[in-house]
Amino acid sequence: MRVPARTRAAAAAALSATVLLAGCTAGAPASGGAQGKGGKGVLTVGMPNGPQTNNSNPFLNTSAGASLGYRYMIYEPLAMVNIVRPTEEPKPWLASEWTWADNYRKLTLTVQDGPTWSDGKKLSAEDVEFTFNLLKDNSALNTNGVPYEGVTRKGSTVELTFSESQFVNQSKILTTFVVPKHVWSKVENPETWPNKEPVGTGPYTLKTFTPQTVTLTARDSYWKDAPEVKELRYTSYNDNNAQTTALANGDCEWTFVFTPDYKKIYVSKDPEHNKLWFPSGLGVHGLWFNTEKKPFDDPALRRAVNHVVDREAIHVRAQATLYPKIESVTGLPLPAGEPFLAPEFKGEKQTVDVEAAKKELEKAGYTLSGGVLKDPDGKPVTMTLTDPAGWSDYLTGLAIIKDNVKKIGIEAKIKTQTADAWTAAVNNGDFDATLHWTNSGATPYDMYQNIMDGELYQPLGKPSPAGNFGRFRNEEATKALREYANASDDAARTEAMNELQRIMVEQVPMVTTAAAPIGAEYVTRNWTGWPSESDPYAPPQPTQPNALDIVLNLKSAS
């Protein structure tokens, strides 16, 4: 796939993140240049997302602000959540403190005293109250689907109430952008408003916008310590090759782009300064089965495929070792998922085991004769593997899987589609198996819910853009998801999470192939203080909410 910044919210918006890439064409727009070329205090950021439309609506995952990530420099959250270390306490931001009550059905926020909007007006609790009512009343802006019930204000506090526990949505609520009431209350249709002159509490304001380059400048009245980065230049390159070239030659200092031969093309150009870090959160990529179709409705067949998929080959050949490996049989990415791992699966790793696969199939009534696997009814087992044309990492992964399943007699073929046609096919259940990503969040709930939630089930032919593309139905899984989301104590949540892992291992609704990276390439020649494996204070991706935290942490190397 062409690697976008896929936050799961954006992925849902694009079907429903971070933001799918536009179709690619040759060439690159004129870049703003690195600090050495563009002047002291400048940080150049790039994404391979093609020409942008002037839209800085922070709530729309299709806006330029989302695609390039600059929305996080203008608008700020109530709290900063580090999804690389999901069990860490959120860092207070526009909210100085917060309290959950009534089993996460009530949230009381205390708004900071001091932040100001870029037009000089002071942030108030009234702005926070207005923002949550805006999301409550406009579903297209509420991309996380949070069921807001009541929003009230008293002094510097805002109280939110919900019809059910929001334990699993805590980080989504706390990372909500706050917008100014005195601006947005005058907007007739906020769901389509392009917001070309954004007013935020962040340290930067929009200076200039073109379809290729967006420039932000630091403002004098920011409520926190002033950033050393005085100007941010975001360039939207037309494709991965153009983005990688700009990164290697110094025109771009920060990006998230898939580069198969990154050591030769990027790192070797300046090993001292050309760095990258690709940590995992709690989302994965994997082979989704359409469990409404035979024989993919049979867990024995799915377990057999799981036994033969060579994840090491996918890691090296398809993902150039950039994406973190998946080793746990539960599909949980480690180390992010370590705190949630069920005791029975600790240390249990995925391995290629063709003999175990054959035994699974034989026990379930399949026969293997002359290199052809036949189902219990005597029909040869075939499989069509689909993904968009041009998504080289996914297509290489499918080619590896095709060879893997041949070892157990399954004849597979690869079918490519346009990204739009593939998206529609996945949503409608018009596929056998496909490589696709999952949602992610502060707990593994988002990942498992995306794969296994029976409440998301739609029959074949009816769109299911919110997830469960494989039409997986298992009452125990749906029950465990509800129990986890609504549990009143940690012990009950732990038991529900353990049950979800057991079902994932036994039923294999998806063959996990890699952790979903929240990584980035960055250049330390001009700026230091980037997050890294030794200092994982934030995911390094420029289109993640923590991008602001990163920029505020950067120091001039000169």
Coordinates of C-alpha atoms in Angstrom, one line a residue:
M1 CA 0.0 0.0 0.0
R2 CA 1.1 3.6 -0.4
V3 CA 1.7 4.4 3.2
P4 CA -0.5 7.2 4.5
A5 CA -0.6 8.4 8.1
R6 CA -3.4 6.0 8.9
T7 CA -4.9 6.9 12.2
R8 CA -7.8 4.5 12.5
A9 CA -10.3 7.4 12.6
A10 CA -9.0 8.6 9.2
A11 CA -9.1 5.1 7.8
A12 CA -12.7 4.8 8.9
A13 CA -13.4 8.2 7.4
A14 CA -11.7 7.3 4.1
L15 CA -13.7 4.2 3.9
S16 CA -14.8 6.6 7.2
A17 CA -5.5 8.4 10.2
T18 CA -3.9 9.0 9.6
V19 CA -5.7 9.9 5.7
L20 CA -5.3 7.8 2.5
L21 CA -3.0 9.1 -0.2
A22 CA -4.3 10.7 -3.3
G23 CA -3.6 9.0 -6.6
C24 CA 0.0 9.4 -7.5
T25 CA 1.6 11.0 -10.6
A26 CA 5.1 11.6 -11.5
G27 CA 7.2 14.5 -10.4
A28 CA 7.2 16.6 -7.3
P29 CA 6.2 20.1 -6.4
A30 CA 8.7 22.8 -5.6
S31 CA 9.9 22.2 -2.0
G32 CA 10.4 24.8 0.6
G33 CA 14.0 23.6 1.3
A34 CA 15.6 22.4 4.5
Q35 CA 16.6 24.8 7.2
G36 CA 20.0 25.3 5.6
K37 CA 18.2 26.4 2.4
G38 CA 15.2 28.1 3.9
G39 CA 16.6 30.0 6.8
K40 CA 17.3 29.6 10.5
G41 CA 14.3 28.4 12.5
V42 CA 12.6 26.6 9.7
L43 CA 11.4 23.0 9.8
T44 CA 10.4 21.3 6.6
V45 CA 7.7 18.6 6.7
G46 CA 6.5 16.5 3.8
M47 CA 3.9 13.9 3.0
P48 CA 3.4 12.1 -0.4
N49 CA -0.3 12.9 -0.6
G50 CA -0.5 14.9 -3.9
P51 CA -2.0 18.4 -4.4
Q52 CA -4.2 19.6 -1.5
T53 CA -7.4 21.6 -1.4
N54 CA -7.5 24.6 0.9
N55 CA -9.3 23.1 3.9
S56 CA -8.2 23.5 7.5
N57 CA -11.3 22.1 9.2
P58 CA -9.6 20.2 12.0
F59 CA -12.5 17.7 12.5
L60 CA -12.5 16.5 8.8
N61 CA -10.1 13.7 8.2
T62 CA -10.2 14.5 4.5
S63 CA -8.9 18.1 5.0
A64 CA -5.4 19.3 4.1
G65 CA -4.8 20.0 7.8
A66 CA -5.4 16.3 8.5
S67 CA -3.6 15.0 5.4
L68 CA -0.4 17.0 6.1
G69 CA -0.8 17.1 9.9
Y70 CA -0.6 20.8 10.4
R71 CA -4.0 20.9 12.1
Y72 CA -2.2 19.8 15.3
M73 CA 0.0 22.9 15.2
I74 CA -3.0 25.2 15.2
Y75 CA -5.6 23.4 17.3
E76 CA -4.9 21.8 20.6
P77 CA -6.4 18.9 22.6
L78 CA -7.6 18.7 26.1
A79 CA -4.8 16.2 26.9
M80 CA -1.9 14.6 25.1
V81 CA -2.0 10.8 24.9
N82 CA 1.2 8.8 24.0
I83 CA -0.1 5.8 22.0
V84 CA 3.4 4.3 21.9
R85 CA 3.1 3.8 25.7
P86 CA -0.7 3.4 26.0
T87 CA -0.7 2.8 29.8
E88 CA 1.0 6.1 30.5
E89 CA -1.2 8.8 32.1
P90 CA -2.3 11.5 29.6
K91 CA -0.5 14.8 29.8
P92 CA -2.7 17.8 30.7
W93 CA -3.0 20.3 27.9
L94 CA -6.0 22.6 27.5
A95 CA -7.6 20.8 30.4
S96 CA -5.6 21.2 33.6
E97 CA -7.3 18.2 35.2
W98 CA -10.2 15.8 34.7
T99 CA -12.2 13.3 36.6
W100 CA -14.2 10.3 35.4
A101 CA -17.2 9.1 37.4
D102 CA -20.2 6.7 37.3
N103 CA -18.2 4.0 35.6
Y104 CA -16.9 6.3 32.9
R105 CA -20.3 7.7 32.1
K106 CA -19.5 11.1 33.4
L107 CA -16.4 13.3 32.7
T108 CA -15.6 16.6 34.5
L109 CA -13.0 18.7 32.8
T110 CA -11.3 21.8 34.3
V111 CA -10.2 24.2 31.6
Q112 CA -6.7 25.8 31.8
D113 CA -6.6 29.5 32.7
G114 CA -4.2 31.2 30.4
P115 CA -4.4 29.9 26.8
T116 CA -5.5 32.5 24.2
W117 CA -6.8 32.1 20.7
S118 CA -4.6 33.4 17.9
D119 CA -6.9 36.3 17.4
G120 CA -6.2 37.5 20.9
K121 CA -9.4 36.3 22.7
K122 CA -9.0 34.2 25.8
L123 CA -9.9 30.5 25.8
S124 CA -12.8 29.7 28.2
A125 CA -14.9 26.8 29.4
E126 CA -17.6 28.2 27.1
D127 CA -15.4 27.2 24.1
V128 CA -15.0 23.7 25.4
E129 CA -18.7 23.4 26.1
F130 CA -19.5 24.7 22.6
T131 CA -17.0 22.3 21.0
F132 CA -18.6 19.2 22.5
N133 CA -22.1 20.4 21.6
L134 CA -20.8 20.9 18.1
L135 CA -19.7 17.3 17.9
K136 CA -22.9 16.1 19.6
D137 CA -25.0 17.9 17.0
N138 CA -22.9 17.2 13.9
S139 CA -22.2 13.5 13.3
A140 CA -19.9 14.1 10.4
L141 CA -17.5 16.0 12.7
N142 CA -17.8 13.3 15.4
T143 CA -15.6 10.9 13.5
N144 CA -15.0 8.7 16.6
G145 CA -18.7 8.1 17.0
V146 CA -18.6 9.1 20.7
P147 CA -22.2 9.0 22.1
Y148 CA -22.4 12.4 23.8
E149 CA -25.5 12.7 25.9
G150 CA -25.2 15.9 28.0
V151 CA -22.9 18.9 28.0
T152 CA -23.0 21.4 30.8
R153 CA -20.7 24.1 32.1
K154 CA -20.1 25.7 35.5
G155 CA -17.4 28.2 35.9
S156 CA -14.1 26.8 34.6
T157 CA -15.5 23.2 34.4
V158 CA -17.4 21.3 31.8
E159 CA -19.3 18.1 32.5
L160 CA -20.0 15.5 29.9
T161 CA -22.4 12.6 30.3
F162 CA -22.8 9.5 28.3
S163 CA -25.4 6.8 28.0
E164 CA -22.9 4.1 28.5
S165 CA -19.3 3.6 29.8
Q166 CA -16.7 5.4 27.8
F167 CA -13.7 3.5 29.2
V168 CA -12.6 2.5 25.7
N169 CA -13.1 6.0 24.4
Q170 CA -11.2 8.0 27.0
S171 CA -8.2 9.0 24.8
K172 CA -10.5 9.9 21.9
I173 CA -12.4 12.3 24.1
L174 CA -9.4 13.8 25.8
T175 CA -7.6 14.4 22.5
T176 CA -10.6 16.3 21.1
F177 CA -9.7 19.5 19.4
V178 CA -11.2 22.7 21.0
V179 CA -12.4 25.4 18.6
P180 CA -13.4 29.0 19.4
K181 CA -17.1 29.6 19.9
H182 CA -16.9 33.2 18.7
V183 CA -15.8 31.9 15.3
W184 CA -17.6 28.6 14.8
S185 CA -20.9 29.7 16.2
K186 CA -21.3 31.9 13.0
V187 CA -20.6 29.0 10.7
E188 CA -23.8 27.9 8.8
N189 CA -22.6 24.3 7.9
P190 CA -19.6 23.3 10.0
E191 CA -19.6 19.8 8.5
T192 CA -18.4 21.2 5.1
W193 CA -16.8 24.5 6.2
P194 CA -13.2 24.8 4.7
N195 CA -12.0 27.1 7.6
K196 CA -9.5 28.8 5.4
E197 CA -8.4 31.2 8.1
P198 CA -8.1 29.0 11.1
V199 CA -8.1 30.4 14.7
G200 CA -6.6 28.1 17.3
T201 CA -4.8 28.1 20.6
G202 CA -1.7 26.4 19.2
P203 CA 1.6 28.0 18.7
Y204 CA 1.3 28.5 15.0
T205 CA -0.9 30.3 12.5
L206 CA -1.5 29.7 8.8
K207 CA 0.7 32.0 6.8
T208 CA 0.2 30.8 3.2
F209 CA -1.5 28.0 1.4
T210 CA -1.0 26.5 -2.0
P211 CA -2.0 23.0 -3.3
Q212 CA 1.7 22.0 -2.9
T213 CA 3.0 23.9 0.1
V214 CA 1.5 25.2 3.4
T215 CA 3.5 27.5 5.6
L216 CA 2.8 28.1 9.3
T217 CA 4.5 30.8 11.4
A218 CA 4.9 30.9 15.2
R219 CA 2.8 33.4 17.0
D220 CA 4.1 35.7 19.8
S221 CA 1.4 35.1 22.3
Y222 CA 1.4 31.3 22.8
W223 CA 0.5 30.3 26.3
K224 CA 3.3 27.7 26.7
D225 CA 7.1 28.3 26.2
A226 CA 7.7 29.6 22.7
P227 CA 8.9 26.9 20.2
E228 CA 12.4 27.3 18.7
V229 CA 10.9 26.3 15.4
K230 CA 9.7 29.6 14.0
E231 CA 8.3 28.4 10.7
L232 CA 6.9 25.1 9.5
R233 CA 6.8 24.4 5.8
Y234 CA 4.6 21.4 4.7
T235 CA 5.1 20.2 1.2
S236 CA 2.7 17.6 -0.3
Y237 CA 4.8 15.6 -2.8
N238 CA 3.1 13.7 -5.6
D239 CA 4.2 10.2 -4.7
N240 CA 6.4 8.1 -2.5
N241 CA 9.4 8.4 -4.8
A242 CA 9.3 12.2 -4.9
Q243 CA 8.9 12.3 -1.1
T244 CA 11.8 9.9 -0.5
T245 CA 14.1 11.9 -2.9
A246 CA 13.3 15.2 -1.0
L247 CA 14.0 13.4 2.2
A248 CA 17.4 12.0 1.0
N249 CA 18.6 15.3 -0.5
G250 CA 17.6 17.5 2.4
D251 CA 14.6 19.3 1.0
C252 CA 12.4 17.6 3.6
E253 CA 13.3 16.9 7.3
W254 CA 10.3 15.0 8.6
T255 CA 7.9 12.6 6.9
F256 CA 6.2 9.2 7.0
V257 CA 6.8 7.5 3.7
F258 CA 7.2 3.8 2.8
T259 CA 10.7 3.4 1.3
P260 CA 11.6 -0.3 0.4
D261 CA 15.3 0.3 0.1
Y262 CA 15.5 2.9 2.8
K263 CA 19.0 2.1 4.0
K264 CA 20.5 2.7 0.6
I265 CA 18.2 5.5 -0.6
Y266 CA 17.9 7.5 2.7
V267 CA 20.1 6.4 5.6
S268 CA 23.3 6.0 3.7
K269 CA 23.2 9.5 2.4
D270 CA 23.9 10.8 5.9
P271 CA 24.0 8.0 8.5
E272 CA 24.8 10.5 11.3
H273 CA 21.7 12.5 10.7
N274 CA 19.2 10.6 8.6
K275 CA 17.2 8.7 11.2
L276 CA 13.9 6.8 11.4
W277 CA 11.9 5.2 14.1
F278 CA 8.9 2.9 13.4
P279 CA 7.3 1.9 16.7
S280 CA 3.9 0.1 16.9
G281 CA 0.8 1.1 18.6
L282 CA -2.1 -1.3 19.2
G283 CA -3.2 -1.8 15.6
V284 CA -2.2 -4.4 13.0
H285 CA -2.2 -5.2 9.3
G286 CA -3.4 -8.7 8.3
L287 CA -5.2 -11.0 6.0
W288 CA -8.9 -10.6 6.5
F289 CA -11.0 -13.6 5.5
N290 CA -14.6 -13.3 4.3
T291 CA -16.2 -15.6 6.8
E292 CA -19.5 -15.5 5.0
K293 CA -18.0 -17.4 2.1
K294 CA -17.1 -21.1 2.1
P295 CA -14.6 -22.5 3.0
F296 CA -13.4 -19.3 4.8
D297 CA -16.3 -19.8 7.3
D298 CA -14.4 -22.8 8.6
P299 CA -12.0 -21.9 11.5
A300 CA -10.0 -25.0 10.8
L301 CA -9.1 -23.7 7.3
R302 CA -8.3 -20.3 8.8
R303 CA -6.1 -21.8 11.4
A304 CA -4.3 -23.8 8.7
V305 CA -3.6 -20.7 6.7
N306 CA -2.4 -19.0 9.9
H307 CA 0.1 -21.8 10.4
V308 CA 1.7 -21.4 7.0
V309 CA 1.9 -17.6 6.5
D310 CA 5.6 -16.6 6.6
R311 CA 5.6 -13.4 8.6
E312 CA 9.4 -13.1 8.5
A313 CA 9.3 -13.1 4.7
I314 CA 6.6 -10.5 4.7
H315 CA 8.6 -8.4 7.3
V316 CA 11.7 -8.5 5.1
R317 CA 10.5 -8.6 1.5
A318 CA 7.1 -6.8 1.7
Q319 CA 7.7 -4.3 4.4
A320 CA 11.5 -3.7 4.1
T321 CA 11.8 -4.4 7.9
L322 CA 10.1 -1.0 8.5
Y323 CA 6.9 -2.3 10.0
P324 CA 7.3 -3.9 13.5
K325 CA 7.0 -7.7 13.6
I326 CA 4.0 -9.5 14.9
E327 CA 5.2 -12.4 17.0
S328 CA 2.5 -13.0 19.6
V329 CA -0.1 -15.7 18.7
T330 CA -2.8 -13.2 19.9
G331 CA -1.9 -10.7 17.2
L332 CA -1.1 -8.1 19.8
P333 CA 1.9 -5.8 18.8
L334 CA 4.6 -5.8 21.4
P335 CA 5.8 -4.1 23.5
A336 CA 2.7 -1.9 23.3
G337 CA 0.4 -4.8 23.9
E338 CA 2.5 -6.4 26.7
P339 CA 0.4 -5.0 29.6
F340 CA -2.7 -6.6 28.1
L341 CA -1.3 -10.0 27.1
A342 CA -3.2 -13.0 28.6
P343 CA -1.0 -15.2 30.9
E344 CA -1.7 -18.3 28.9
F345 CA -0.2 -16.7 25.7
K346 CA 2.9 -15.0 27.2
G347 CA 5.9 -16.2 25.3
E348 CA 3.7 -18.0 22.7
K349 CA 5.0 -16.9 19.3
Q350 CA 3.8 -17.4 15.7
T351 CA 5.8 -19.9 13.7
V352 CA 5.5 -21.5 10.3
D353 CA 4.3 -25.1 10.8
V354 CA 3.1 -26.8 7.6
E355 CA 2.6 -30.1 9.3
A356 CA 0.4 -28.6 12.0
A357 CA -1.7 -27.0 9.2
K358 CA -2.1 -30.3 7.4
K359 CA -3.2 -32.0 10.7
E360 CA -5.8 -29.2 11.2
L361 CA -7.2 -29.8 7.8
E362 CA -7.2 -33.6 8.0
K363 CA -9.0 -33.5 11.3
A364 CA -11.7 -31.2 9.8
G365 CA -12.3 -33.5 6.9
Y366 CA -10.2 -31.9 4.1
T367 CA -8.1 -34.1 1.8
L368 CA -4.8 -33.4 0.1
S369 CA -4.2 -35.3 -3.1
G370 CA -1.8 -34.6 -5.9
G371 CA -1.0 -31.2 -4.3
V372 CA -4.6 -30.1 -4.3
L373 CA -6.6 -29.5 -1.2
K374 CA -10.2 -30.5 -1.3
D375 CA -12.9 -29.5 1.2
P376 CA -15.1 -32.0 3.0
D377 CA -17.5 -31.9 0.0
G378 CA -14.7 -32.8 -2.4
K379 CA -14.3 -29.4 -4.0
P380 CA -10.9 -27.9 -4.6
V381 CA -10.0 -25.1 -2.3
T382 CA -9.2 -21.8 -4.1
M383 CA -8.6 -18.3 -2.9
T384 CA -8.6 -14.9 -4.6
L385 CA -6.4 -12.4 -2.8
T386 CA -7.2 -8.8 -3.5
D387 CA -5.6 -5.3 -2.9
P388 CA -5.3 -2.1 -4.8
A389 CA -2.9 -1.9 -7.8
G390 CA 0.2 0.1 -6.9
W391 CA 0.2 -0.8 -3.1
S392 CA 3.6 -2.6 -3.5
D393 CA 4.0 -3.7 0.1
Y394 CA 0.6 -5.3 0.2
L395 CA 0.9 -6.9 -3.2
T396 CA 4.3 -8.4 -2.3
G397 CA 2.7 -9.7 0.9
L398 CA -0.1 -11.3 -1.1
A399 CA 2.5 -12.9 -3.4
I400 CA 4.2 -14.4 -0.4
I401 CA 0.9 -15.7 1.1
K402 CA 0.0 -17.2 -2.3
D403 CA 3.2 -19.2 -2.2
N404 CA 2.6 -20.1 1.4
V405 CA -0.9 -21.6 1.0
K406 CA 0.3 -23.6 -2.0
K407 CA 2.2 -25.8 0.5
I408 CA -1.2 -27.0 1.8
G409 CA -2.7 -27.4 -1.6
I410 CA -4.7 -24.1 -1.9
E411 CA -4.5 -22.5 -5.3
A412 CA -4.5 -18.7 -4.8
K413 CA -4.6 -15.9 -7.4
I414 CA -4.0 -12.2 -6.9
K415 CA -6.5 -9.7 -8.2
T416 CA -5.8 -5.9 -8.2
Q417 CA -8.3 -3.1 -8.2
T418 CA -8.4 0.6 -8.1
A419 CA -8.3 1.9 -4.5
D420 CA -11.9 3.1 -4.8
A421 CA -13.1 -0.2 -6.2
W422 CA -11.2 -2.2 -3.5
T423 CA -12.6 0.0 -0.7
A424 CA -16.2 -0.6 -2.0
A425 CA -15.5 -4.4 -2.4
V426 CA -14.1 -4.6 1.2
N427 CA -17.0 -2.6 2.6
N428 CA -19.6 -4.8 0.8
G429 CA -17.9 -8.1 1.5
D430 CA -17.1 -8.8 -2.2
F431 CA -13.8 -10.6 -1.6
D432 CA -12.3 -13.9 -0.5
A433 CA -9.3 -12.5 1.4
T434 CA -7.5 -9.2 1.5
L435 CA -4.6 -7.5 3.3
H436 CA -6.1 -4.6 5.3
W437 CA -5.3 -2.6 8.5
T438 CA -7.3 -2.4 11.7
N439 CA -8.3 0.4 14.0
S440 CA -6.0 1.1 17.0
G441 CA -6.4 2.9 20.3
A442 CA -5.2 3.2 23.8
T443 CA -6.1 -0.5 24.5
P444 CA -6.4 -3.5 22.2
Y445 CA -10.2 -3.1 22.3
D446 CA -10.2 -1.0 19.2
M447 CA -8.2 -3.6 17.2
Y448 CA -10.3 -6.6 18.3
Q449 CA -13.6 -4.7 18.0
N450 CA -12.7 -3.7 14.4
I451 CA -12.1 -7.4 13.6
M452 CA -14.7 -9.3 15.6
D453 CA -17.6 -7.1 16.7
G454 CA -20.9 -8.8 15.8
E455 CA -22.7 -5.5 16.3
L456 CA -20.9 -4.2 13.2
Y457 CA -22.0 -7.2 11.1
Q458 CA -23.7 -6.5 7.8
P459 CA -24.8 -9.2 5.3
L460 CA -23.0 -9.5 2.0
G461 CA -23.8 -6.6 -0.3
K462 CA -24.6 -4.2 2.5
P463 CA -21.7 -1.8 3.4
S464 CA -19.9 -2.2 6.6
P465 CA -17.5 0.8 6.6
A466 CA -17.1 0.8 10.4
G467 CA -15.3 -2.5 10.5
N468 CA -15.9 -6.3 10.7
F469 CA -15.2 -6.4 6.9
G470 CA -14.9 -10.2 7.2
R471 CA -18.5 -10.6 8.5
F472 CA -17.2 -12.5 11.5
R473 CA -20.0 -13.6 13.9
N474 CA -19.1 -15.1 17.2
E475 CA -21.5 -14.4 20.2
E476 CA -18.7 -14.9 22.7
A477 CA -16.5 -12.3 21.0
T478 CA -19.3 -9.8 20.8
K479 CA -20.2 -10.4 24.5
A480 CA -16.5 -10.1 25.6
L481 CA -16.2 -6.8 23.7
R482 CA -19.3 -5.4 25.4
E483 CA -18.1 -6.7 28.8
Y484 CA -14.7 -5.0 28.3
A485 CA -16.3 -1.7 27.3
N486 CA -18.7 -1.6 30.1
A487 CA -16.9 -3.4 32.9
S488 CA -16.9 -1.7 36.3
D489 CA -13.5 -2.9 37.5
D490 CA -10.1 -3.9 36.1
A491 CA -10.5 -7.6 36.9
A492 CA -13.6 -7.9 34.7
R493 CA -11.9 -6.0 31.9
T494 CA -8.9 -8.3 32.1
E495 CA -11.0 -11.4 31.9
A496 CA -12.9 -10.0 28.9
M497 CA -9.6 -9.1 27.2
N498 CA -8.2 -12.6 27.9
E499 CA -11.3 -14.1 26.3
L500 CA -10.9 -11.9 23.2
Q501 CA -7.3 -13.2 22.8
R502 CA -8.5 -16.8 23.2
I503 CA -11.1 -16.3 20.5
M504 CA -8.5 -14.6 18.2
V505 CA -6.2 -17.6 18.6
E506 CA -8.8 -20.3 18.2
Q507 CA -11.1 -18.8 15.6
V508 CA -8.5 -16.7 13.5
P509 CA -10.9 -14.2 11.9
M510 CA -7.8 -12.5 10.6
V511 CA -4.2 -13.6 10.1
T512 CA -2.1 -10.8 11.5
T513 CA 1.0 -10.1 9.4
A514 CA 2.5 -6.9 10.9
A515 CA 2.1 -4.2 13.5
A516 CA 0.7 -1.0 12.2
P517 CA 3.6 1.5 12.4
I518 CA 3.2 5.0 13.8
G519 CA 6.7 5.8 12.6
A520 CA 8.5 8.5 10.7
E521 CA 11.8 9.5 9.1
Y522 CA 13.4 12.6 10.5
V523 CA 16.7 14.5 10.0
T524 CA 18.7 15.6 13.0
R525 CA 21.1 17.9 11.1
N526 CA 19.2 21.0 12.1
W527 CA 16.9 19.9 14.9
T528 CA 17.4 17.6 17.9
G529 CA 15.0 16.2 20.5
W530 CA 13.1 13.8 18.3
P531 CA 11.3 10.8 19.9
S532 CA 13.2 7.6 19.6
E533 CA 13.3 4.1 21.0
S534 CA 15.5 5.4 23.9
D535 CA 13.2 8.4 24.4
P536 CA 9.6 7.2 23.4
Y537 CA 7.8 10.3 24.6
A538 CA 5.6 10.4 21.5
P539 CA 4.9 8.5 18.3
P540 CA 7.1 10.3 15.7
Q541 CA 4.6 10.5 12.9
P542 CA 3.9 14.1 11.7
T543 CA 0.2 13.4 11.2
Q544 CA -0.4 12.1 14.8
P545 CA -1.8 14.4 17.5
N546 CA 1.6 14.3 19.3
A547 CA 3.2 16.1 16.4
L548 CA 2.7 19.3 18.4
D549 CA 4.5 17.9 21.5
I550 CA 7.4 16.9 19.2
V551 CA 7.8 20.3 17.6
L552 CA 7.7 22.0 21.1
N553 CA 10.5 19.6 22.2
L554 CA 12.8 20.3 19.2
K555 CA 15.9 22.3 19.8
S556 CA 18.2 23.9 17.2
A557 CA 21.3 21.8 16.5
S558 CA 23.4 24.9 15.8

